[in-house]
Each structure stands twice: as structure tokens, then as C-alpha cells.
mmCIF file of N, CA and C in Angstrom:
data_model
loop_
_atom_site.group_PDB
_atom_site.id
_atom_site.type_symbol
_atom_site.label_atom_id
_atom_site.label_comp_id
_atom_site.label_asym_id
_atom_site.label_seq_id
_atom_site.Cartn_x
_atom_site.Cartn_y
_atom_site.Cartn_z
ATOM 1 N N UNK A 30 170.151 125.958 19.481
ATOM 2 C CA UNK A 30 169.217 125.997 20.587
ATOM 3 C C UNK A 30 168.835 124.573 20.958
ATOM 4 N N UNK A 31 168.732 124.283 22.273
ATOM 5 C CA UNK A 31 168.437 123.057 22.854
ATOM 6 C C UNK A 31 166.868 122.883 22.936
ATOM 7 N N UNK A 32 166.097 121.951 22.689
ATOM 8 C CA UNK A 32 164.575 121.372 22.815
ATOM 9 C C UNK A 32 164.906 120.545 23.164
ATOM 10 N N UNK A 33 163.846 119.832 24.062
ATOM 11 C CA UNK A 33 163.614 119.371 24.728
ATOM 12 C C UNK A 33 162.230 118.370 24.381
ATOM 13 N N UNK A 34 161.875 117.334 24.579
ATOM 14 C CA UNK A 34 160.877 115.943 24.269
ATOM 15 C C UNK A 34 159.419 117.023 23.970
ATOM 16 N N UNK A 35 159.165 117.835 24.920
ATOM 17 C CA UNK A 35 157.518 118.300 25.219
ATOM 18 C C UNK A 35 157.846 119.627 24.134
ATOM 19 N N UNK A 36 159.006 120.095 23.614
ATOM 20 C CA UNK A 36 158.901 121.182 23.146
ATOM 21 C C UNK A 36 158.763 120.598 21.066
ATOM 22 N N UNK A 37 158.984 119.762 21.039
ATOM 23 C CA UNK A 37 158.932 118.777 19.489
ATOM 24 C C UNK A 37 157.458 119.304 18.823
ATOM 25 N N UNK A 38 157.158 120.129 18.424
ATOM 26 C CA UNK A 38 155.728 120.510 17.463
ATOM 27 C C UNK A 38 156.059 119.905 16.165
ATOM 28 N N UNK A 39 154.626 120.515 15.542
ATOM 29 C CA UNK A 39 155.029 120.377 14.143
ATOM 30 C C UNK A 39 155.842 122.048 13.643
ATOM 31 N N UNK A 40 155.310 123.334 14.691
ATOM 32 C CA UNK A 40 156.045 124.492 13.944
ATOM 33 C C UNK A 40 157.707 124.220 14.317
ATOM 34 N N UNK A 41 158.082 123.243 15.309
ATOM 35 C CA UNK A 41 159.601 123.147 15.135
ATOM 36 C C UNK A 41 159.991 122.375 13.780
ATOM 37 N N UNK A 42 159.012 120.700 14.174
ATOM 38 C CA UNK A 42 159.448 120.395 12.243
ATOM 39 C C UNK A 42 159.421 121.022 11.489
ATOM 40 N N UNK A 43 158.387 121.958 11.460
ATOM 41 C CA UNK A 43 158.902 122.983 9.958
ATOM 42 C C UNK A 43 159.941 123.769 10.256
ATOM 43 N N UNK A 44 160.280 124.540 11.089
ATOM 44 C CA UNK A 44 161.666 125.283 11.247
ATOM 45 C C UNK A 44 162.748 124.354 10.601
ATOM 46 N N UNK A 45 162.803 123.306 11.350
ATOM 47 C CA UNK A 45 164.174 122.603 10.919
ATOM 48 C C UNK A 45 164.074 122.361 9.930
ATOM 49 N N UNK A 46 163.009 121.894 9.179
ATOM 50 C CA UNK A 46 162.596 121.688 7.447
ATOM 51 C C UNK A 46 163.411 122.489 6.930
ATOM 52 N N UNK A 47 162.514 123.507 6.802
ATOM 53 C CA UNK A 47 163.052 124.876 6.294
ATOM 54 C C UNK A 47 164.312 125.124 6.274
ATOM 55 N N UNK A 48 164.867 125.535 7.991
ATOM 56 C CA UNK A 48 166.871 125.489 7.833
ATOM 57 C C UNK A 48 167.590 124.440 6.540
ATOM 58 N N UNK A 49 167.226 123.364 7.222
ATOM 59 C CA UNK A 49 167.292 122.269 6.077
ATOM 60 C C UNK A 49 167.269 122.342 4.925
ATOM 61 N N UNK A 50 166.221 122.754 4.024
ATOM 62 C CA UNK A 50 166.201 123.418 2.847
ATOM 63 C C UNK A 50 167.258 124.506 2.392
ATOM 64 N N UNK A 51 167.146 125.482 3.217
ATOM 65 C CA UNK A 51 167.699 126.452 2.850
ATOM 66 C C UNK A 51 169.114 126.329 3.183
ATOM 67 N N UNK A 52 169.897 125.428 3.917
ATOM 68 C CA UNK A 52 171.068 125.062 3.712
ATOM 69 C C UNK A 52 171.840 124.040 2.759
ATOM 70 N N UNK A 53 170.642 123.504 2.280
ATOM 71 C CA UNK A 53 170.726 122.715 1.501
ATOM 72 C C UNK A 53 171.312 123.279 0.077
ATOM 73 N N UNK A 54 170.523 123.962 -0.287
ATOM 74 C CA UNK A 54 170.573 125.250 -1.540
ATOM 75 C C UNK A 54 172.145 125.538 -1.155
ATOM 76 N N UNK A 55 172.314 125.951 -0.131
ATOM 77 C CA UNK A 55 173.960 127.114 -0.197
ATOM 78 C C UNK A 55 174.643 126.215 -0.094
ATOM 79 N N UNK A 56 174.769 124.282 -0.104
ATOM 80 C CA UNK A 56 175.835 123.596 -0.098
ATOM 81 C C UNK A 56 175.309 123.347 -1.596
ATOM 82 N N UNK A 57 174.573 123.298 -2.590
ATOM 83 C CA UNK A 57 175.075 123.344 -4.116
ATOM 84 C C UNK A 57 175.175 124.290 -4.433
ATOM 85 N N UNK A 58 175.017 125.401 -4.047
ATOM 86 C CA UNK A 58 175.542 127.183 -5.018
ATOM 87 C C UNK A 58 177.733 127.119 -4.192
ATOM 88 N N UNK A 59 177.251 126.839 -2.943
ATOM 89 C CA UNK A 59 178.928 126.612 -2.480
ATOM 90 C C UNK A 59 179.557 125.548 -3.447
ATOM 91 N N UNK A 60 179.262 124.361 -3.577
ATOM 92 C CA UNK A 60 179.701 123.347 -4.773
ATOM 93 C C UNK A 60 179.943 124.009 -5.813
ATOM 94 N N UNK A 61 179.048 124.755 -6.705
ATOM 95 C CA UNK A 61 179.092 124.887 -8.197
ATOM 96 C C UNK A 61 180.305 126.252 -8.603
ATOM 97 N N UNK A 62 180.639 126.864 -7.441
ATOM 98 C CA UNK A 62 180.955 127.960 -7.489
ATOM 99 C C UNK A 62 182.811 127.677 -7.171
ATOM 100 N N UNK A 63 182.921 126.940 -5.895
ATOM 101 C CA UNK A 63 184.421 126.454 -5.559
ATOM 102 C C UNK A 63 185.034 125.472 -6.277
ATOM 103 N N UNK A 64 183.858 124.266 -6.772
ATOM 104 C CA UNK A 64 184.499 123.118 -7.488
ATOM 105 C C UNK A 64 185.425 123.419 -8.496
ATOM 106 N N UNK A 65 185.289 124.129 -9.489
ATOM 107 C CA UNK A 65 186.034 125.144 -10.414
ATOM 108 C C UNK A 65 187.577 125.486 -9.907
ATOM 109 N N UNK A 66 187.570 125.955 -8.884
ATOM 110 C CA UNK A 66 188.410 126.940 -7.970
ATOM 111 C C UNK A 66 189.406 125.683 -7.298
ATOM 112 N N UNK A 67 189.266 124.913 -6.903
ATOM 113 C CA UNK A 67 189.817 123.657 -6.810
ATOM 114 C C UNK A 67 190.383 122.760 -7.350
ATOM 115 N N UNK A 68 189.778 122.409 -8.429
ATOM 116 C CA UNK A 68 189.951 121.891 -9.408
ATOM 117 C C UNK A 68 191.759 122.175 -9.999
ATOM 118 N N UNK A 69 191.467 123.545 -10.213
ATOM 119 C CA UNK A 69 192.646 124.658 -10.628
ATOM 120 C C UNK A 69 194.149 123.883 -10.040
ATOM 121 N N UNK A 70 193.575 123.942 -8.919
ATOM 122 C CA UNK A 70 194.772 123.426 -7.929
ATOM 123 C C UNK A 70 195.013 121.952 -7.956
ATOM 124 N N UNK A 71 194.185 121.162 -8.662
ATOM 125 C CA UNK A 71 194.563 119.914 -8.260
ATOM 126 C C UNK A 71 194.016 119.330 -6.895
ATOM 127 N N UNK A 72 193.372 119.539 -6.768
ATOM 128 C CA UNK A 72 191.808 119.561 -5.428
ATOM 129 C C UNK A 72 190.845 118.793 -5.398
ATOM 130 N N UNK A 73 190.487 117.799 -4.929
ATOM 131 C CA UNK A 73 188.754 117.553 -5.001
ATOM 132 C C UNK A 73 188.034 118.544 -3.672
ATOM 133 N N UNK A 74 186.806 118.475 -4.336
ATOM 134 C CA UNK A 74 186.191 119.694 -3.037
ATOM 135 C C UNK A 74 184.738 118.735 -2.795
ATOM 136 N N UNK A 75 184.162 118.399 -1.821
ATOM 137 C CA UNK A 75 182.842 117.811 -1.939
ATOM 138 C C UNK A 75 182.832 118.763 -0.377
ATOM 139 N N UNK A 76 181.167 119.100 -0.866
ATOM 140 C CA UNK A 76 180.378 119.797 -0.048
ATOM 141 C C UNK A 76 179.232 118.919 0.035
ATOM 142 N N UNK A 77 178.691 118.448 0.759
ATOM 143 C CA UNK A 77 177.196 117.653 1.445
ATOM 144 C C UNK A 77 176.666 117.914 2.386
ATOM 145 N N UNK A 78 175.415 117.997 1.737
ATOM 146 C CA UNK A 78 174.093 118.121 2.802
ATOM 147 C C UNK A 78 173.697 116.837 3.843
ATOM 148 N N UNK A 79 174.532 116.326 4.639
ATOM 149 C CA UNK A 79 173.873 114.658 4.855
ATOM 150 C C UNK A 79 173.182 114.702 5.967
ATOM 151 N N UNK A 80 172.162 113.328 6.307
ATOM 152 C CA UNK A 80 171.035 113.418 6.846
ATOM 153 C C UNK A 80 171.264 112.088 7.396
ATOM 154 N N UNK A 81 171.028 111.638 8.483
ATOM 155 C CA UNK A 81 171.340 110.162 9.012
ATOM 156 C C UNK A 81 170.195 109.434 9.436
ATOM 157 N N UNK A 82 169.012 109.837 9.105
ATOM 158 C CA UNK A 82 167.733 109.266 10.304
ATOM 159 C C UNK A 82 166.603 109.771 9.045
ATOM 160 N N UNK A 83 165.080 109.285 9.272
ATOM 161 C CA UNK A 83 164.190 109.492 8.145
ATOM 162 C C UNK A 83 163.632 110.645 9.322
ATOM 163 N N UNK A 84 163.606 110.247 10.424
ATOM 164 C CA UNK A 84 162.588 111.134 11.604
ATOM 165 C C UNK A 84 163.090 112.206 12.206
ATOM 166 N N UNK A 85 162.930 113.145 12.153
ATOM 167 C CA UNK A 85 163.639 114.457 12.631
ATOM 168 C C UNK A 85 163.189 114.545 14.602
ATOM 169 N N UNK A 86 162.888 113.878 15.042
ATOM 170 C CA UNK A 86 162.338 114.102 16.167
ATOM 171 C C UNK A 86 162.592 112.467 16.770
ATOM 172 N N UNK A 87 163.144 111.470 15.895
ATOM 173 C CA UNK A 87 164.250 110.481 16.286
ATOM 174 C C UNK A 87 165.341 109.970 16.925
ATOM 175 N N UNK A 88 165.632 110.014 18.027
ATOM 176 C CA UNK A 88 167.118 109.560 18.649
ATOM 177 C C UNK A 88 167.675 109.035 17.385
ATOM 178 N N UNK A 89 169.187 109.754 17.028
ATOM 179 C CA UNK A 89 170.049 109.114 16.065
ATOM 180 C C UNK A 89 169.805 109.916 14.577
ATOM 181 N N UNK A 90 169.169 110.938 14.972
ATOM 182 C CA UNK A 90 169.002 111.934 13.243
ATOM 183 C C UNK A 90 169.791 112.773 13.649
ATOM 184 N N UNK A 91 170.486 113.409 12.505
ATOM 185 C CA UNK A 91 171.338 114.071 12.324
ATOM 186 C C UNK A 91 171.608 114.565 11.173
ATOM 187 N N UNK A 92 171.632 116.046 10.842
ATOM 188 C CA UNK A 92 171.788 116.971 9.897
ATOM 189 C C UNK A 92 173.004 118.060 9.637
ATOM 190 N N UNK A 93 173.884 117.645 9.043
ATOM 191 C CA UNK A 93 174.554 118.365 8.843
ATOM 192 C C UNK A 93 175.252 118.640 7.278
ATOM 193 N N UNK A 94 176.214 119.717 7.451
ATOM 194 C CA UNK A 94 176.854 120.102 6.202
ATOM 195 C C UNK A 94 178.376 119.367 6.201
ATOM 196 N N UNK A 95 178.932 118.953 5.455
ATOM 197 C CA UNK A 95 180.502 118.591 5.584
ATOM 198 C C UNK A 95 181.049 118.780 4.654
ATOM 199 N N UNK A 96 182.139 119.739 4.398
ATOM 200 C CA UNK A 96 183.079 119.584 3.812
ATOM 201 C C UNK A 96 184.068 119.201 3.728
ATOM 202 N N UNK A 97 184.826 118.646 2.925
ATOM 203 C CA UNK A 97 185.821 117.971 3.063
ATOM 204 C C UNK A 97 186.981 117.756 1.427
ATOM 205 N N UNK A 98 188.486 118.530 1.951
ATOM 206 C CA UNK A 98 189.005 118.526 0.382
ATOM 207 C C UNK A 98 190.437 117.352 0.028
ATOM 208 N N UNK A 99 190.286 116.822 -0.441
ATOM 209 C CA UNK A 99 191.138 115.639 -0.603
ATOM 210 C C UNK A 99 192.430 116.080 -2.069
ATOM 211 N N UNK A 100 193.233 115.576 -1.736
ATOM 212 C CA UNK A 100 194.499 115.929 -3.000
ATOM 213 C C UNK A 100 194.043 114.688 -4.447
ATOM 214 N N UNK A 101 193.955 115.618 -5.052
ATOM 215 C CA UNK A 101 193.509 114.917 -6.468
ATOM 216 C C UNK A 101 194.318 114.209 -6.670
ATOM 217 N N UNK A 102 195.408 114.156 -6.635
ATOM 218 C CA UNK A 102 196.543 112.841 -7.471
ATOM 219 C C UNK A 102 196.831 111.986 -6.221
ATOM 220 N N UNK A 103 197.029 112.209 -4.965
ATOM 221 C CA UNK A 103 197.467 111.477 -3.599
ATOM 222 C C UNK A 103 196.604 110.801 -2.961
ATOM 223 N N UNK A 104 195.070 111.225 -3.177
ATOM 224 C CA UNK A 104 193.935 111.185 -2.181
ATOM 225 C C UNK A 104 194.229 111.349 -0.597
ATOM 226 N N UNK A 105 195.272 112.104 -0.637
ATOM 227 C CA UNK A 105 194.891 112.632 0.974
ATOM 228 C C UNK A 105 194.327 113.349 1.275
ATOM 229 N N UNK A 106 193.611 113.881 2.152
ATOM 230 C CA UNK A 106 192.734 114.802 2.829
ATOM 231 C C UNK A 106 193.350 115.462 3.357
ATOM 232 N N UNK A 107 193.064 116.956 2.941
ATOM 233 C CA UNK A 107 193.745 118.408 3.670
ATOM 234 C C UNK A 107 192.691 118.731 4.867
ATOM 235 N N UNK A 108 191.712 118.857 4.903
ATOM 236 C CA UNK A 108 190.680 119.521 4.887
ATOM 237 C C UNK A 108 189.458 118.930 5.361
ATOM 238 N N UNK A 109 189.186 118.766 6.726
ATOM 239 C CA UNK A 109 187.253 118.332 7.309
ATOM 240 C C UNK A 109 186.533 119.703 8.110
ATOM 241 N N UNK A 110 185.982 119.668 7.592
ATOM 242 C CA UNK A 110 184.749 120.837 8.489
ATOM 243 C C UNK A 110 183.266 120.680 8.772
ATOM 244 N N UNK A 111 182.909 120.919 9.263
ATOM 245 C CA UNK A 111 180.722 120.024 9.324
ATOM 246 C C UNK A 111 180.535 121.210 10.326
ATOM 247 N N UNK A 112 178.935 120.984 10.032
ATOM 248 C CA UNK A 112 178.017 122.014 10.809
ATOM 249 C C UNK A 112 177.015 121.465 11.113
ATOM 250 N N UNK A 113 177.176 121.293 11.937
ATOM 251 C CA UNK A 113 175.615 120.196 12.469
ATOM 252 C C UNK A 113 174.143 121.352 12.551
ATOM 253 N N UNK A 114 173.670 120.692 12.236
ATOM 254 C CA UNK A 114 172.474 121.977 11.577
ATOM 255 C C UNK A 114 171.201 121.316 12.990
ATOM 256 N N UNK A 115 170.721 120.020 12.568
ATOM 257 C CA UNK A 115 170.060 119.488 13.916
ATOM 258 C C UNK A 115 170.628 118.212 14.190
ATOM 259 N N UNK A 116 170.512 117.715 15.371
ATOM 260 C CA UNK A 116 170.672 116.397 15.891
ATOM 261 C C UNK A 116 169.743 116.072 17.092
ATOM 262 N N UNK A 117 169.386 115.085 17.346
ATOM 263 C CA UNK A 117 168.090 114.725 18.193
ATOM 264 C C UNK A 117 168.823 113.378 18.875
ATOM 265 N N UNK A 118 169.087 113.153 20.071
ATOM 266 C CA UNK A 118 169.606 112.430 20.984
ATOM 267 C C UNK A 118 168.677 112.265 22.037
ATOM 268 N N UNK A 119 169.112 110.459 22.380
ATOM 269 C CA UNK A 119 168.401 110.032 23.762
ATOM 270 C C UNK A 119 169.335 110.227 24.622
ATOM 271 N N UNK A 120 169.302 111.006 26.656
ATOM 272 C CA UNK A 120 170.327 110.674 26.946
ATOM 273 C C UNK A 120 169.456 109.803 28.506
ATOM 274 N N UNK A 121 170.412 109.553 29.634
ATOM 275 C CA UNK A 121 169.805 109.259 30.836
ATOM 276 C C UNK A 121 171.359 109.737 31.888
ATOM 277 N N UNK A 122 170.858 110.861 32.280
ATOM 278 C CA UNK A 122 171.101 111.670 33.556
ATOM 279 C C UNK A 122 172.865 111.778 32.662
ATOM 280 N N UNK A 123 172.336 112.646 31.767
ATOM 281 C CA UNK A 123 172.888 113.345 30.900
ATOM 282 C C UNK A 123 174.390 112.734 30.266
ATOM 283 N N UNK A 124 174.232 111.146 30.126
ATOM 284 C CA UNK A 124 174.698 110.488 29.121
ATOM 285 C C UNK A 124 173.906 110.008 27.715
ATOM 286 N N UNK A 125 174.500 110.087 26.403
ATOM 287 C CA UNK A 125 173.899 109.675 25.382
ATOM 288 C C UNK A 125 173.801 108.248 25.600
ATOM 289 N N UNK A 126 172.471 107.860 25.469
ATOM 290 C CA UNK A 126 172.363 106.308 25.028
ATOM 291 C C UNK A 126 171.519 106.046 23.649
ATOM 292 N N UNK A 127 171.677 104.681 23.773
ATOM 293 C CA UNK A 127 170.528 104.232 22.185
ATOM 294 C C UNK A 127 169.453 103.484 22.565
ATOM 295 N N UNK A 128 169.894 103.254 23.957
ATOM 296 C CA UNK A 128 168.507 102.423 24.850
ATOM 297 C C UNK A 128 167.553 103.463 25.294
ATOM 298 N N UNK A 129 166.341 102.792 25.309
ATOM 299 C CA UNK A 129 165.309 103.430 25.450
ATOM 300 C C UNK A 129 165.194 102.986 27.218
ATOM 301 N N UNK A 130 165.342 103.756 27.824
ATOM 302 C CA UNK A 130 165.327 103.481 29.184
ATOM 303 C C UNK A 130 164.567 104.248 30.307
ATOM 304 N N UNK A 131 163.980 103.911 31.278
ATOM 305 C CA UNK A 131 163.064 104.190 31.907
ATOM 306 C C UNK A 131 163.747 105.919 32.497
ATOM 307 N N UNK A 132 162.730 106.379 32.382
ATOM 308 C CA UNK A 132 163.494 108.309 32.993
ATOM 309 C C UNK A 132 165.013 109.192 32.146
ATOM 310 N N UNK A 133 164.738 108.258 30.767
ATOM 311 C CA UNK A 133 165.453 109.129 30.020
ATOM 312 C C UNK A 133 164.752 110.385 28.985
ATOM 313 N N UNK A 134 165.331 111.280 28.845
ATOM 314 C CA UNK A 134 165.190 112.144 27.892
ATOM 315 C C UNK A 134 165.446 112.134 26.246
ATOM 316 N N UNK A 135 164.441 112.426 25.312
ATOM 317 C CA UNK A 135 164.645 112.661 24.241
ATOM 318 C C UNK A 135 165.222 114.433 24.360
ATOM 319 N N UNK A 136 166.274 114.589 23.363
ATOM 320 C CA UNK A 136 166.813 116.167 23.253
ATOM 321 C C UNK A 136 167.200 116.332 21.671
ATOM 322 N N UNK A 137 167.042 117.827 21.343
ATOM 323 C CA UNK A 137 167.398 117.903 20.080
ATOM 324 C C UNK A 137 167.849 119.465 20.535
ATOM 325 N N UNK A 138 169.027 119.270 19.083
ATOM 326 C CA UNK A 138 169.874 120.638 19.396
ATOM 327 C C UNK A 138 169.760 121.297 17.608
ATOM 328 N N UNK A 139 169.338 122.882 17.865
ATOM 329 C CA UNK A 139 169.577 123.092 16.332
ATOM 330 C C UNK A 139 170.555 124.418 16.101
ATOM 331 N N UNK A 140 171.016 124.321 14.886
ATOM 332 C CA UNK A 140 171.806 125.519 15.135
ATOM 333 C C UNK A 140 171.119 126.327 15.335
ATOM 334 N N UNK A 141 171.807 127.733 15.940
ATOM 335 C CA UNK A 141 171.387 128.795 16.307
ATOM 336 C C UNK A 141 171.607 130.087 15.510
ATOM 337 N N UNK A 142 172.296 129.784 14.665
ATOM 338 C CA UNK A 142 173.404 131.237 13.906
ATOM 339 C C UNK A 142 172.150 130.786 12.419
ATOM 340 N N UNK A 143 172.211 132.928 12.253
ATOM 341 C CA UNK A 143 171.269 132.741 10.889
ATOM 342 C C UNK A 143 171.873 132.033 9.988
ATOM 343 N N UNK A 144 170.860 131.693 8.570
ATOM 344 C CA UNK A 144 171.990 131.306 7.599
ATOM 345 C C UNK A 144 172.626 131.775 6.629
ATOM 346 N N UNK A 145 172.235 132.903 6.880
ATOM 347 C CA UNK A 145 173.967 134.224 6.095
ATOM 348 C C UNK A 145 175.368 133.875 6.987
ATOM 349 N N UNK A 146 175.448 133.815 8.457
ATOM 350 C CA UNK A 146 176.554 133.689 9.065
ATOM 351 C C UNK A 146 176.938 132.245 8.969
ATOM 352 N N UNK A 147 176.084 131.229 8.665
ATOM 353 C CA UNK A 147 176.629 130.276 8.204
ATOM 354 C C UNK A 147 177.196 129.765 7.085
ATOM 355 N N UNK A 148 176.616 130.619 6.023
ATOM 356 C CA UNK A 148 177.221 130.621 4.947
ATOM 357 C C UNK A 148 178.637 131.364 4.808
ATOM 358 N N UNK A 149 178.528 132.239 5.381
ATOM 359 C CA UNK A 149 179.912 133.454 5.503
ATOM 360 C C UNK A 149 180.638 132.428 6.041
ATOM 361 N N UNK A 150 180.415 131.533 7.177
ATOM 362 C CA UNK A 150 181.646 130.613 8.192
ATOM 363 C C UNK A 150 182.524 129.515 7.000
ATOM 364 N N UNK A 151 181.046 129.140 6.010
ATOM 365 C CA UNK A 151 181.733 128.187 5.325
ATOM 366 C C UNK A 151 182.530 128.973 4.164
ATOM 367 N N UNK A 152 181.779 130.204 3.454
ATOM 368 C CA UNK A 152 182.769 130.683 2.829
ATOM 369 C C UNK A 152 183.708 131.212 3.155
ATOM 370 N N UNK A 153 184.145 131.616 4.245
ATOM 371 C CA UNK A 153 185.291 131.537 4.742
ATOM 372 C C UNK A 153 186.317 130.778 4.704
ATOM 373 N N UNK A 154 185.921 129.777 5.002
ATOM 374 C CA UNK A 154 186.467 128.155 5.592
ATOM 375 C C UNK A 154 187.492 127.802 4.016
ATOM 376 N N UNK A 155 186.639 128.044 3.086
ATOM 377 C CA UNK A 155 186.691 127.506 1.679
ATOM 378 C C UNK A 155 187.871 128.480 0.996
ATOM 379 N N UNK A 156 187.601 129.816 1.486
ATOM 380 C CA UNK A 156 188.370 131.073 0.868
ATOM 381 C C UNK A 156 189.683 130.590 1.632
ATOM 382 N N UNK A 157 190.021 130.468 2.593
ATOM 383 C CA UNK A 157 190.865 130.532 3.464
ATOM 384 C C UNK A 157 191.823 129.419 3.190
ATOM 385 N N UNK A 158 190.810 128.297 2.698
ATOM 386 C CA UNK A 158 191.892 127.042 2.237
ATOM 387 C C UNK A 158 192.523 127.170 1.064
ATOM 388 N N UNK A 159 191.798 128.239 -0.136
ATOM 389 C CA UNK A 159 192.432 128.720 -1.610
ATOM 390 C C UNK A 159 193.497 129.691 -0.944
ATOM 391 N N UNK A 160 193.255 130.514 -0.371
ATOM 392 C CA UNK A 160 194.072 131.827 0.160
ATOM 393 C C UNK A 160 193.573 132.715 -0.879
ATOM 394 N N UNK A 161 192.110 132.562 -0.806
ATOM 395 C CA UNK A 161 191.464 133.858 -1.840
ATOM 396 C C UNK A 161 191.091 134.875 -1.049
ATOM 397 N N UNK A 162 191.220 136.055 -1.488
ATOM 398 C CA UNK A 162 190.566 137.525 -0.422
ATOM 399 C C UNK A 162 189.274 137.678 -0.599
ATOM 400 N N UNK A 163 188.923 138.192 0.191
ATOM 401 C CA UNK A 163 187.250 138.460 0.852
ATOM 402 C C UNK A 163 186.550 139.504 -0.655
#
């Protein structure tokens, strides 16, 4: 869902808190559970919660999940996926900038999908790269 500068409360900071939290949790229960499963194969698996900004209501924050699986003996990378959970952008007449410029907009976008279906997307994502069944 898109917000907008005047729509920034504190009950949105806590929403996104919260998402935040609680996605946070299902990228270490997703870690503790696949790392194993990977491993098997000769896999690295890293799942992260990363966060780019201290201010959630900041031009330039950004929240997301990324996974990403790299070949244990080669270090190549099979495998990128992310879920941007929130991000908060300046734009002016609907380009992103980093300048603060006269008649631009602050915007923030958060996901929209509960976080069972986000979890299902990533366990999916994860099953699909083992070729494990549902």
C-alpha cells in the first residue's frame, strides 16, 4: 500500500514495526529450518532481514527480506529473491530524488500481502530451489 507524507502517524510506525518484527521471526525459523536442507547439497543459504535507514519515515529506508543461495565449493550464486516489506522515497513530479526540493513528495510503500502469504511465497521460493514437495 502506498502513503503518502500527511498519512505518516505513529499507528503507521507501529504497523510497519510490527510487520517488521514479525517478518523478522519467519526469516530465522526460514534459516534454521532450510540451512540444514542445503547444506545437504553443498549450498550456502542466507536469509536476511535488512534495514538501510535508522528512520522509517526517511527518504532512503528500506526494509526488506533477501534471500540468496550461493554454491558452497564455487561461490557462485544460483539464487536472489527480496521482498521489500517498506521503503520510503523522495520523488518530484514522480521521479525519485535524494534532493530535498521545493514541491516534492515524501512516499512510502508497504507490503500489502498478509504474512502467512508471504511466508508461503518464500517457502515456496526455497522448496522449489531443493525440488522438495509441498
Amino acid at each position: 500500500m502506498k502513503y503518502g507524507e500527511n498519512e505518516f502517524t505513529l499507528q503507521l510506525r507501529n504497523r510497519i514495526s510490527e510487520t517488521e518484527q514479525q517478518l523478522r521471526d519467519v526469516t530465522i525459523k526460514l534459516e534454521q529450518i532450510y540451512t540444514p536442507l542445503f547444506k545437504e547439497q553443498n549450498l550456502d543459504l542466507y536469509i536476511e532481514f535488512e534495514v538501510t535507514n535508522s528512520d522509517l519515515f526517511e527518504p532512503g529506508y528500506e526494509s526488506a527480506i533477501i534471500i540468496f543461495i550461493n554454491d558452497d565449493t564455487e561461490g557462485d550464486m544460483f539464487s536472489f529473491y527480496n521482498v521489500i516489506v517498506w521503503k520510503c522515497t523522495r520523488t518530484f513530479l514522480g521521479i525519485r530524488t535524494s534532493k530535498k526540493i521545493f514541491g516534492s513528495k515524501i512516499m512510502g510503500g508497504l507490503v500489502d500481502q498478509p504474512i502467512r502469504d508471504i511466508k508461503f511465497e518464500l517457502e515456496t521460493h526455497l522448496k522449489d530451489f531443493l525440488e522438495l514437495p509441498d
